[in-house]
Short mmCIF file of C-alpha atoms and ligand atoms in Angstrom, two decimals:
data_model
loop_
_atom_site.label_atom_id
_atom_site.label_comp_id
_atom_site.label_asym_id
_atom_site.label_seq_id
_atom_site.Cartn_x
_atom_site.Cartn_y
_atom_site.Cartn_z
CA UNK W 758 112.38 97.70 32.28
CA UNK W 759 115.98 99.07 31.90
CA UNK W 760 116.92 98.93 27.42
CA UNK W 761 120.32 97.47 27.40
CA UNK W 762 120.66 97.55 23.47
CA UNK W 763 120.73 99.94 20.51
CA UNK W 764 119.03 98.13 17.00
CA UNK W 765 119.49 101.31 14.56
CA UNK W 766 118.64 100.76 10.66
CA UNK W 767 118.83 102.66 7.52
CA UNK W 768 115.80 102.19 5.21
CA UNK W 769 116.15 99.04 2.74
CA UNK W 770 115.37 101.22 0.00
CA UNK W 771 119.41 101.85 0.09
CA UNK W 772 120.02 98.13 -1.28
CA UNK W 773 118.39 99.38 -4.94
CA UNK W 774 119.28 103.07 -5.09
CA UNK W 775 123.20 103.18 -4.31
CA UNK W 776 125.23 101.27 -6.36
CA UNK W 777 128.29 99.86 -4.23
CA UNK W 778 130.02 98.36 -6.40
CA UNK W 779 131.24 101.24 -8.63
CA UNK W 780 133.89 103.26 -8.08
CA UNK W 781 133.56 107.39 -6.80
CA UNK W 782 136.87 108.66 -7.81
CA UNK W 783 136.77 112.22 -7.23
CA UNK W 784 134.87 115.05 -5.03
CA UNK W 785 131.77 115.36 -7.48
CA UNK W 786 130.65 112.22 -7.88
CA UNK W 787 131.28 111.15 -3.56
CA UNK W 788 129.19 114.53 -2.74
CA UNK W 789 126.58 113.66 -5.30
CA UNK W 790 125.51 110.13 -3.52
CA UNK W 791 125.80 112.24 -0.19
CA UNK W 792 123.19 114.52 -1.63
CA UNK W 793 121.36 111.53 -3.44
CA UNK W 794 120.86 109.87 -0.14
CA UNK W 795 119.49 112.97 1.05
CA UNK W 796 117.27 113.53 -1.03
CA UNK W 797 115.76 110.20 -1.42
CA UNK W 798 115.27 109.95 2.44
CA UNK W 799 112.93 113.00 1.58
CA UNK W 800 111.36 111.31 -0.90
CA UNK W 801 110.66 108.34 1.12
CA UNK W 802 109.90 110.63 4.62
CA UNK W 803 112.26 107.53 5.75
CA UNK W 804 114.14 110.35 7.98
CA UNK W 805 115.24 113.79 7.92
CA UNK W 806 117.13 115.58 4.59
CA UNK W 807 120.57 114.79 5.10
CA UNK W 808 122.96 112.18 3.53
CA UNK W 809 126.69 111.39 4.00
CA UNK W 810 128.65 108.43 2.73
CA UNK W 811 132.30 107.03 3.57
CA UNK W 812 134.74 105.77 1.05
CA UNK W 813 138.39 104.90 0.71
CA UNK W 814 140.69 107.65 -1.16
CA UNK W 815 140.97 105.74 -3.82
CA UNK W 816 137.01 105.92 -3.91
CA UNK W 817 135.23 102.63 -2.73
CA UNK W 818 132.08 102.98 -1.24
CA UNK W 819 132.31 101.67 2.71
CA UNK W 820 129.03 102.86 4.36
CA UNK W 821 126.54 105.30 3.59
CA UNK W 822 123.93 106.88 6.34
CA UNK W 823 120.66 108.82 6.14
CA UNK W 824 118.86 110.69 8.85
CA UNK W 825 116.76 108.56 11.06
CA UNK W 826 116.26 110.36 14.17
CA UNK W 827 111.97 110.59 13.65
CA UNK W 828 111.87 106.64 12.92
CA UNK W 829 113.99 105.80 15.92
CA UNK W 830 113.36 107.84 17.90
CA UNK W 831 117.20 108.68 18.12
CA UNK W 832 118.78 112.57 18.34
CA UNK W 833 121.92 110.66 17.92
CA UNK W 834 120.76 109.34 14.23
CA UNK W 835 122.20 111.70 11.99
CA UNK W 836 123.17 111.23 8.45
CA UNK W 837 127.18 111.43 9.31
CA UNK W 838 126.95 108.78 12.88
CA UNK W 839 124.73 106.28 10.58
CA UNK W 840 127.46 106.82 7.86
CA UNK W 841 130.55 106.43 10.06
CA UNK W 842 128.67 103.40 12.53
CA UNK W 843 127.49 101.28 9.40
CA UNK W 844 131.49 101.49 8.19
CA UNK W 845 132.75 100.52 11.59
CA UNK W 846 130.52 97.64 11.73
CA UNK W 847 131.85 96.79 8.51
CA UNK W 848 135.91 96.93 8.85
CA UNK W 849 135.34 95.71 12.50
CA UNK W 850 137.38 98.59 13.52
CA UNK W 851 136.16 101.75 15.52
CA UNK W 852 139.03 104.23 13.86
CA UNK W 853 138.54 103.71 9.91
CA UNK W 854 141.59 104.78 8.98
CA UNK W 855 144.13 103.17 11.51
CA UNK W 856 145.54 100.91 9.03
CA UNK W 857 146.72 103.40 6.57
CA UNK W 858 143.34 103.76 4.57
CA UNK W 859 142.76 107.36 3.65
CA UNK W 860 139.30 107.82 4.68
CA UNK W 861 136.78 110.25 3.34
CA UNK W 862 133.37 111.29 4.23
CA UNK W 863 130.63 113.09 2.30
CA UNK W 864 127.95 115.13 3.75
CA UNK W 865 124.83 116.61 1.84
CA UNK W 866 125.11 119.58 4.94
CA UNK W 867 127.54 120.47 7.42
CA UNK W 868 128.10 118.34 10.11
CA UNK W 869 126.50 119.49 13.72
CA UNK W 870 128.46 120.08 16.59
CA UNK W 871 127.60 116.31 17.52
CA UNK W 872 128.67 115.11 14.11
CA UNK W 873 131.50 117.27 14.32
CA UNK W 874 133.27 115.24 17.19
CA UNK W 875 131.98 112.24 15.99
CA UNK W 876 134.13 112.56 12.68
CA UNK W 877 137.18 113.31 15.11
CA UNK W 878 137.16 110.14 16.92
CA UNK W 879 136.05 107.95 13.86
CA UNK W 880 139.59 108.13 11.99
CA UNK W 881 138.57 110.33 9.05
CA UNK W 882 140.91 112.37 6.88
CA UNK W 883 138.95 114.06 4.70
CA UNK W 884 135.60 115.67 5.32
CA UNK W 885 133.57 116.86 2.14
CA UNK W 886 130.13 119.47 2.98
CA UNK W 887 127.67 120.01 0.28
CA UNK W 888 125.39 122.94 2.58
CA UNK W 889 126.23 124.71 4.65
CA UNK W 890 124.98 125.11 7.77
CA UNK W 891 123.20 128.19 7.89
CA UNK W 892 121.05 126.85 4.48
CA UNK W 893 120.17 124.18 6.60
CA UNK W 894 119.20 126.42 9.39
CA UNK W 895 117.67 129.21 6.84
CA UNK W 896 115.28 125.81 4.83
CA UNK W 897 115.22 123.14 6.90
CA UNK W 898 115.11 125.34 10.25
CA UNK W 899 117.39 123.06 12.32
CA UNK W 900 119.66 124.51 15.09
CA UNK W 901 123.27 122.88 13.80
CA UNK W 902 124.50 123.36 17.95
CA UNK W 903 127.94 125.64 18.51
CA UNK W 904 131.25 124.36 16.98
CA UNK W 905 134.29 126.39 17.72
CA UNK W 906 134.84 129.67 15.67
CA UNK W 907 137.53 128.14 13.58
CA UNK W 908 136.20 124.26 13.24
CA UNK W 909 137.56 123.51 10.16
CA UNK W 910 141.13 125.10 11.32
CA UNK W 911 140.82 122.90 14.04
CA UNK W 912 139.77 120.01 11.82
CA UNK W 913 143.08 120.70 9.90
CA UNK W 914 145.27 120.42 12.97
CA UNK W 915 144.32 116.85 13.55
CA UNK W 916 144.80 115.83 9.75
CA UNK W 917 141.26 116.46 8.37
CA UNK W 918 140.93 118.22 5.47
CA UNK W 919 138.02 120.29 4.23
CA UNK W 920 136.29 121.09 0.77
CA UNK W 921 133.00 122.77 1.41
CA UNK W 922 129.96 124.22 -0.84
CA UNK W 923 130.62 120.76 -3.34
CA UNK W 924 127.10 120.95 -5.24
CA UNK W 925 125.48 123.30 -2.38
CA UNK W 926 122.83 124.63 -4.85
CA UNK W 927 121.72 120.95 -5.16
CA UNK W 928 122.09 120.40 -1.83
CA UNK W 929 120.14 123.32 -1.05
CA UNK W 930 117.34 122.51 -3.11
CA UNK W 931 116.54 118.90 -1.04
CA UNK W 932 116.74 120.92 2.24
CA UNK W 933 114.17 123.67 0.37
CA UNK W 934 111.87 121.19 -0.26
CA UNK W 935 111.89 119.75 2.85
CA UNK W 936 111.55 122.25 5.09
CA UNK W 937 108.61 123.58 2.33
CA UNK W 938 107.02 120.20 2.87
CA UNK W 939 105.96 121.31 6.41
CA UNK W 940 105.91 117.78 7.74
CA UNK W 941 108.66 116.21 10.18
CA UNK W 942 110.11 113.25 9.38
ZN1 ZN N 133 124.74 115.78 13.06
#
């Protein structure tokens, strides 16, 4: 029989351990849920060890997203696409920041090449990386896929600004201790 629907989740464990009601003014404290998520996913083995989270420039919390690629059998159910899809569903609207919101989104790693043109067409103007990608290839040992030589030049071209290496020692240590862990999840 032929699936004609998509049912993905994050873990409920999210409803007690983010609070979404405060405010995340600045870098810091929007990179440190990102990396929070991250590494509670790990401590859960609810998905793989990456977090990201969305919020408004003036620092409300939209939508958050872990990795759940293992549990759903999904390659498309990366931290950043759960992030960006759960905020969608929210403001009913599939470019975030069409009505003038500045939109920003956290990532505990560097996005993938798939996550990469999935923050393009999601209406994001500010993109925030704890790793980098070649900790999370070096720790984790995941391929991130090509992007082009200069991605975050070409970020900047269509209004998306970067700030990378926010807390990467921290962000390093949850993808050391996965990858360390030996298991997959
Ligand atoms: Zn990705």
């Amino acid at each position: 029989m032929l699936y004609a629907q998509l049912h993905l989740t994050l873990p409920a464990w999210v409803h007690e351990e983010v609070d979404s009601q405060r405010l995340y003014p600045d870098d810091d404290s929007r990179i440190a849920l990102a990396i929070q998520l991250s590494r509670r996913n790990v401590d859960h083995r609810s998905g793989g060890p990456f977090g990201a989270a969305v919020f408004t420039g003036e620092g409300r919390l939209i939508g958050v997203g872990v990795n759940r690629v293992v549990p759903h059998n999904c390659s498309a159910a990366h931290a950043e696409v759960m992030a960006l899809a759960t905020s969608q569903q929210r403001m009913q609207r599939y470019r975030l920041n069409e009505d003038g919101d500045r939109i920003v989104l956290a990532s505990s790693a560097q996005p993938c090449s798939m996550c990469y043109g999935a923050l393009v067409w999601a209406g994001v103007d500010e993109l925030l990386i704890g790793a980098r990608a070649e900790d999370v290839q070096e720790l984790a040992g995941f391929d991130e896929g090509p992007l082009p030589a200069d991605w975050i030049g070409e970020l900047g071209r269509r209004g998306i600004q970067v700030r990378r290496d926010l807390m990467r020692d921290h962000a390093r240590d949850v993808l050391r201790d996965y990858g360390e862990d030996g298991i997959v999840y």
